[in-house]
């Protein structure tokens, strides 16, 4: 009887320690994998979507300058005209400078991943994903799935001047409004 109780206790404790669903995979594509140069001014609007429907929805905005060429990806984030985030990615090392007041939720690896999901060619994304992950494109929509379950959707609007990311896995939505930089 005692081994049975011990086994039941072990089983119950295992249920309590089930890992949460896997986070989205990191996508650190080399800048050359983007296949084209980008030089964009952007307005990002992030909406946090709480797990609990009665929870407060928060929205934040950030202006960015994004430049991608074959050697590097650079992003500067600006709030009220002040630089709050700088990312430099050369395909090997991600260098980050951030203002102390920038919320910790702004994760440079997520930013890099979201840039890749929006702007990288589909074959480059497909080649970079782990085994249980897929990404496909249909019309103006790109869908990232894990074992067939939709985890993130990218919608392209107005050509590609506006993009919406619905990140179900990490509970946020991101709206990106882009325009070419002058002289870029």
PDB file of C-alpha atoms in Angstrom:
ATOM      1  CA  UNK A   1       0.000   0.000   0.000  1.00  0.00           C
ATOM      2  CA  UNK A   2       2.798   2.403   0.899  1.00  0.00           C
ATOM      3  CA  UNK A   3       4.466   2.138  -2.567  1.00  0.00           C
ATOM      4  CA  UNK A   4       1.078   2.921  -4.142  1.00  0.00           C
ATOM      5  CA  UNK A   5       0.673   6.084  -2.028  1.00  0.00           C
ATOM      6  CA  UNK A   6       4.224   7.112  -2.840  1.00  0.00           C
ATOM      7  CA  UNK A   7       3.567   6.570  -6.553  1.00  0.00           C
ATOM      8  CA  UNK A   8       0.313   8.608  -6.376  1.00  0.00           C
ATOM      9  CA  UNK A   9       2.126  11.456  -4.595  1.00  0.00           C
ATOM     10  CA  UNK A  10       4.860  11.388  -7.214  1.00  0.00           C
ATOM     11  CA  UNK A  11       2.270  11.469  -9.996  1.00  0.00           C
ATOM     12  CA  UNK A  12       0.453  14.439  -8.428  1.00  0.00           C
ATOM     13  CA  UNK A  13       3.679  16.371  -7.950  1.00  0.00           C
ATOM     14  CA  UNK A  14       4.546  15.761 -11.608  1.00  0.00           C
ATOM     15  CA  UNK A  15       1.216  17.305 -12.632  1.00  0.00           C
ATOM     16  CA  UNK A  16       2.034  20.427 -10.655  1.00  0.00           C
ATOM     17  CA  UNK A  17       5.384  20.869 -12.350  1.00  0.00           C
ATOM     18  CA  UNK A  18       4.370  20.477 -15.986  1.00  0.00           C
ATOM     19  CA  UNK A  19       6.349  22.986 -17.999  1.00  0.00           C
ATOM     20  CA  UNK A  20       4.463  25.832 -19.660  1.00  0.00           C
ATOM     21  CA  UNK A  21       4.151  25.685 -23.437  1.00  0.00           C
ATOM     22  CA  UNK A  22       7.458  26.402 -25.136  1.00  0.00           C
ATOM     23  CA  UNK A  23       8.211  30.033 -25.811  1.00  0.00           C
ATOM     24  CA  UNK A  24       8.520  31.076 -29.406  1.00  0.00           C
ATOM     25  CA  UNK A  25      11.806  30.034 -30.949  1.00  0.00           C
ATOM     26  CA  UNK A  26      14.550  32.629 -31.255  1.00  0.00           C
ATOM     27  CA  UNK A  27      15.160  33.709 -34.832  1.00  0.00           C
ATOM     28  CA  UNK A  28      18.587  35.238 -35.180  1.00  0.00           C
ATOM     29  CA  UNK A  29      18.933  35.343 -38.942  1.00  0.00           C
ATOM     30  CA  UNK A  30      22.091  36.840 -40.374  1.00  0.00           C
ATOM     31  CA  UNK A  31      21.367  40.270 -41.883  1.00  0.00           C
ATOM     32  CA  UNK A  32      22.288  38.935 -45.345  1.00  0.00           C
ATOM     33  CA  UNK A  33      19.397  36.419 -45.019  1.00  0.00           C
ATOM     34  CA  UNK A  34      16.914  39.301 -45.306  1.00  0.00           C
ATOM     35  CA  UNK A  35      17.827  39.445 -48.996  1.00  0.00           C
ATOM     36  CA  UNK A  36      17.229  43.183 -49.328  1.00  0.00           C
ATOM     37  CA  UNK A  37      18.235  46.421 -47.693  1.00  0.00           C
ATOM     38  CA  UNK A  38      15.706  48.124 -45.441  1.00  0.00           C
ATOM     39  CA  UNK A  39      15.723  51.687 -44.218  1.00  0.00           C
ATOM     40  CA  UNK A  40      12.481  52.470 -42.376  1.00  0.00           C
ATOM     41  CA  UNK A  41      11.010  54.901 -39.881  1.00  0.00           C
ATOM     42  CA  UNK A  42       8.403  53.093 -37.819  1.00  0.00           C
ATOM     43  CA  UNK A  43       5.763  53.677 -35.186  1.00  0.00           C
ATOM     44  CA  UNK A  44       5.229  50.608 -33.001  1.00  0.00           C
ATOM     45  CA  UNK A  45       2.122  50.199 -30.880  1.00  0.00           C
ATOM     46  CA  UNK A  46       2.273  47.299 -28.424  1.00  0.00           C
ATOM     47  CA  UNK A  47      -0.884  46.084 -26.726  1.00  0.00           C
ATOM     48  CA  UNK A  48      -0.483  43.634 -23.851  1.00  0.00           C
ATOM     49  CA  UNK A  49      -3.297  41.093 -23.845  1.00  0.00           C
ATOM     50  CA  UNK A  50      -3.718  39.653 -20.334  1.00  0.00           C
ATOM     51  CA  UNK A  51      -4.442  35.955 -19.736  1.00  0.00           C
ATOM     52  CA  UNK A  52      -7.413  36.964 -17.621  1.00  0.00           C
ATOM     53  CA  UNK A  53     -10.136  38.677 -19.740  1.00  0.00           C
ATOM     54  CA  UNK A  54     -10.947  40.968 -16.795  1.00  0.00           C
ATOM     55  CA  UNK A  55      -7.311  42.153 -16.625  1.00  0.00           C
ATOM     56  CA  UNK A  56      -6.273  45.602 -17.764  1.00  0.00           C
ATOM     57  CA  UNK A  57      -5.125  45.987 -21.359  1.00  0.00           C
ATOM     58  CA  UNK A  58      -2.103  48.275 -21.662  1.00  0.00           C
ATOM     59  CA  UNK A  59      -0.854  49.997 -24.783  1.00  0.00           C
ATOM     60  CA  UNK A  60       2.547  51.616 -25.404  1.00  0.00           C
ATOM     61  CA  UNK A  61       4.082  53.360 -28.409  1.00  0.00           C
ATOM     62  CA  UNK A  62       7.660  53.579 -29.569  1.00  0.00           C
ATOM     63  CA  UNK A  63       9.167  55.180 -32.656  1.00  0.00           C
ATOM     64  CA  UNK A  64      11.997  53.271 -34.295  1.00  0.00           C
ATOM     65  CA  UNK A  65      14.511  53.609 -37.078  1.00  0.00           C
ATOM     66  CA  UNK A  66      15.335  50.271 -38.695  1.00  0.00           C
ATOM     67  CA  UNK A  67      18.188  49.702 -41.110  1.00  0.00           C
ATOM     68  CA  UNK A  68      19.203  46.345 -42.539  1.00  0.00           C
ATOM     69  CA  UNK A  69      21.956  45.643 -45.051  1.00  0.00           C
ATOM     70  CA  UNK A  70      23.994  42.522 -45.805  1.00  0.00           C
ATOM     71  CA  UNK A  71      26.376  43.193 -42.878  1.00  0.00           C
ATOM     72  CA  UNK A  72      24.160  44.367 -40.030  1.00  0.00           C
ATOM     73  CA  UNK A  73      20.740  45.083 -38.649  1.00  0.00           C
ATOM     74  CA  UNK A  74      20.418  48.285 -36.626  1.00  0.00           C
ATOM     75  CA  UNK A  75      17.414  49.488 -34.689  1.00  0.00           C
ATOM     76  CA  UNK A  76      17.095  52.664 -32.648  1.00  0.00           C
ATOM     77  CA  UNK A  77      14.044  53.057 -30.394  1.00  0.00           C
ATOM     78  CA  UNK A  78      12.922  56.572 -29.510  1.00  0.00           C
ATOM     79  CA  UNK A  79      10.451  57.750 -26.868  1.00  0.00           C
ATOM     80  CA  UNK A  80       9.631  61.452 -26.660  1.00  0.00           C
ATOM     81  CA  UNK A  81      12.558  62.127 -28.987  1.00  0.00           C
ATOM     82  CA  UNK A  82      15.065  60.422 -26.672  1.00  0.00           C
ATOM     83  CA  UNK A  83      16.884  57.223 -27.634  1.00  0.00           C
ATOM     84  CA  UNK A  84      15.791  54.445 -25.279  1.00  0.00           C
ATOM     85  CA  UNK A  85      17.032  51.378 -27.158  1.00  0.00           C
ATOM     86  CA  UNK A  86      19.762  50.570 -29.667  1.00  0.00           C
ATOM     87  CA  UNK A  87      20.238  47.125 -31.214  1.00  0.00           C
ATOM     88  CA  UNK A  88      23.114  46.158 -33.489  1.00  0.00           C
ATOM     89  CA  UNK A  89      23.095  42.621 -34.911  1.00  0.00           C
ATOM     90  CA  UNK A  90      25.858  41.433 -37.230  1.00  0.00           C
ATOM     91  CA  UNK A  91      24.700  37.821 -37.453  1.00  0.00           C
ATOM     92  CA  UNK A  92      27.010  36.721 -34.622  1.00  0.00           C
ATOM     93  CA  UNK A  93      26.680  39.188 -31.761  1.00  0.00           C
ATOM     94  CA  UNK A  94      23.718  41.241 -30.560  1.00  0.00           C
ATOM     95  CA  UNK A  95      24.869  44.508 -28.991  1.00  0.00           C
ATOM     96  CA  UNK A  96      22.243  46.294 -26.922  1.00  0.00           C
ATOM     97  CA  UNK A  97      22.110  49.696 -25.266  1.00  0.00           C
ATOM     98  CA  UNK A  98      18.977  50.482 -23.325  1.00  0.00           C
ATOM     99  CA  UNK A  99      17.739  53.349 -21.206  1.00  0.00           C
ATOM    100  CA  UNK A 100      17.205  52.358 -17.545  1.00  0.00           C
ATOM    101  CA  UNK A 101      13.565  53.485 -17.765  1.00  0.00           C
ATOM    102  CA  UNK A 102      12.767  51.154 -20.686  1.00  0.00           C
ATOM    103  CA  UNK A 103      10.422  48.417 -19.397  1.00  0.00           C
ATOM    104  CA  UNK A 104      12.072  45.031 -18.878  1.00  0.00           C
ATOM    105  CA  UNK A 105       9.322  43.536 -21.068  1.00  0.00           C
ATOM    106  CA  UNK A 106      11.144  45.020 -24.076  1.00  0.00           C
ATOM    107  CA  UNK A 107      13.340  42.005 -24.778  1.00  0.00           C
ATOM    108  CA  UNK A 108      15.995  42.545 -27.485  1.00  0.00           C
ATOM    109  CA  UNK A 109      15.845  38.886 -28.592  1.00  0.00           C
ATOM    110  CA  UNK A 110      12.059  39.181 -29.091  1.00  0.00           C
ATOM    111  CA  UNK A 111      12.530  42.396 -31.043  1.00  0.00           C
ATOM    112  CA  UNK A 112      15.051  40.683 -33.311  1.00  0.00           C
ATOM    113  CA  UNK A 113      12.721  37.696 -33.734  1.00  0.00           C
ATOM    114  CA  UNK A 114       9.720  39.891 -34.607  1.00  0.00           C
ATOM    115  CA  UNK A 115      11.779  41.837 -37.174  1.00  0.00           C
ATOM    116  CA  UNK A 116      12.742  38.532 -38.811  1.00  0.00           C
ATOM    117  CA  UNK A 117       9.149  37.246 -38.792  1.00  0.00           C
ATOM    118  CA  UNK A 118       7.936  40.411 -40.517  1.00  0.00           C
ATOM    119  CA  UNK A 119      10.730  41.205 -42.970  1.00  0.00           C
ATOM    120  CA  UNK A 120      12.770  38.053 -43.703  1.00  0.00           C
ATOM    121  CA  UNK A 121      11.930  35.941 -46.759  1.00  0.00           C
ATOM    122  CA  UNK A 122       9.798  32.891 -45.989  1.00  0.00           C
ATOM    123  CA  UNK A 123      12.454  30.302 -47.033  1.00  0.00           C
ATOM    124  CA  UNK A 124      15.008  31.867 -44.640  1.00  0.00           C
ATOM    125  CA  UNK A 125      12.518  31.641 -41.765  1.00  0.00           C
ATOM    126  CA  UNK A 126      11.558  28.067 -42.590  1.00  0.00           C
ATOM    127  CA  UNK A 127      15.211  27.007 -42.617  1.00  0.00           C
ATOM    128  CA  UNK A 128      15.868  28.632 -39.212  1.00  0.00           C
ATOM    129  CA  UNK A 129      12.996  27.028 -37.273  1.00  0.00           C
ATOM    130  CA  UNK A 130      13.367  24.043 -34.917  1.00  0.00           C
ATOM    131  CA  UNK A 131      11.780  20.723 -35.924  1.00  0.00           C
ATOM    132  CA  UNK A 132       8.277  21.087 -34.414  1.00  0.00           C
ATOM    133  CA  UNK A 133       7.808  24.634 -35.796  1.00  0.00           C
ATOM    134  CA  UNK A 134       6.499  25.744 -39.193  1.00  0.00           C
ATOM    135  CA  UNK A 135       5.829  29.076 -40.835  1.00  0.00           C
ATOM    136  CA  UNK A 136       3.704  29.558 -43.920  1.00  0.00           C
ATOM    137  CA  UNK A 137       2.261  32.416 -45.897  1.00  0.00           C
ATOM    138  CA  UNK A 138      -1.159  32.744 -47.479  1.00  0.00           C
ATOM    139  CA  UNK A 139      -2.222  36.000 -49.105  1.00  0.00           C
ATOM    140  CA  UNK A 140      -1.322  38.838 -46.746  1.00  0.00           C
ATOM    141  CA  UNK A 141      -0.809  36.620 -43.718  1.00  0.00           C
ATOM    142  CA  UNK A 142       2.120  34.702 -42.261  1.00  0.00           C
ATOM    143  CA  UNK A 143       1.460  32.081 -39.577  1.00  0.00           C
ATOM    144  CA  UNK A 144       3.940  30.558 -37.125  1.00  0.00           C
ATOM    145  CA  UNK A 145       2.827  27.209 -35.733  1.00  0.00           C
ATOM    146  CA  UNK A 146       4.150  24.725 -33.212  1.00  0.00           C
ATOM    147  CA  UNK A 147       3.032  21.142 -33.859  1.00  0.00           C
ATOM    148  CA  UNK A 148       0.167  22.521 -35.964  1.00  0.00           C
ATOM    149  CA  UNK A 149      -1.064  25.004 -33.320  1.00  0.00           C
ATOM    150  CA  UNK A 150      -1.042  28.683 -34.303  1.00  0.00           C
ATOM    151  CA  UNK A 151       1.239  30.618 -31.964  1.00  0.00           C
ATOM    152  CA  UNK A 152       1.728  33.889 -33.887  1.00  0.00           C
ATOM    153  CA  UNK A 153       0.155  35.563 -36.920  1.00  0.00           C
ATOM    154  CA  UNK A 154       1.577  38.412 -39.015  1.00  0.00           C
ATOM    155  CA  UNK A 155      -0.900  40.396 -41.157  1.00  0.00           C
ATOM    156  CA  UNK A 156       0.326  42.743 -43.885  1.00  0.00           C
ATOM    157  CA  UNK A 157      -1.968  45.723 -44.569  1.00  0.00           C
ATOM    158  CA  UNK A 158      -1.703  48.543 -47.108  1.00  0.00           C
ATOM    159  CA  UNK A 159       0.926  46.647 -49.041  1.00  0.00           C
ATOM    160  CA  UNK A 160       3.438  46.298 -46.258  1.00  0.00           C
ATOM    161  CA  UNK A 161       3.184  49.829 -44.882  1.00  0.00           C
ATOM    162  CA  UNK A 162       1.194  48.516 -41.910  1.00  0.00           C
ATOM    163  CA  UNK A 163       1.762  45.195 -40.189  1.00  0.00           C
ATOM    164  CA  UNK A 164      -0.077  43.603 -37.291  1.00  0.00           C
ATOM    165  CA  UNK A 165       1.410  40.815 -35.187  1.00  0.00           C
ATOM    166  CA  UNK A 166      -0.938  38.769 -33.021  1.00  0.00           C
ATOM    167  CA  UNK A 167       1.358  36.928 -30.613  1.00  0.00           C
ATOM    168  CA  UNK A 168      -0.901  34.490 -28.786  1.00  0.00           C
ATOM    169  CA  UNK A 169       2.003  32.661 -27.163  1.00  0.00           C
ATOM    170  CA  UNK A 170       3.389  35.735 -25.381  1.00  0.00           C
ATOM    171  CA  UNK A 171       0.106  37.621 -25.026  1.00  0.00           C
ATOM    172  CA  UNK A 172       0.683  40.777 -27.018  1.00  0.00           C
ATOM    173  CA  UNK A 173      -0.306  42.450 -30.245  1.00  0.00           C
ATOM    174  CA  UNK A 174       2.054  44.692 -32.164  1.00  0.00           C
ATOM    175  CA  UNK A 175       1.064  47.195 -34.841  1.00  0.00           C
ATOM    176  CA  UNK A 176       3.903  48.491 -37.035  1.00  0.00           C
ATOM    177  CA  UNK A 177       3.455  51.497 -39.302  1.00  0.00           C
ATOM    178  CA  UNK A 178       6.461  51.921 -41.611  1.00  0.00           C
ATOM    179  CA  UNK A 179       7.625  54.481 -44.107  1.00  0.00           C
ATOM    180  CA  UNK A 180      10.904  54.658 -46.028  1.00  0.00           C
ATOM    181  CA  UNK A 181      13.574  56.858 -44.477  1.00  0.00           C
ATOM    182  CA  UNK A 182      14.535  59.881 -46.535  1.00  0.00           C
ATOM    183  CA  UNK A 183      17.763  59.163 -48.380  1.00  0.00           C
ATOM    184  CA  UNK A 184      17.680  55.516 -47.198  1.00  0.00           C
TER     185      UNK A 184
END
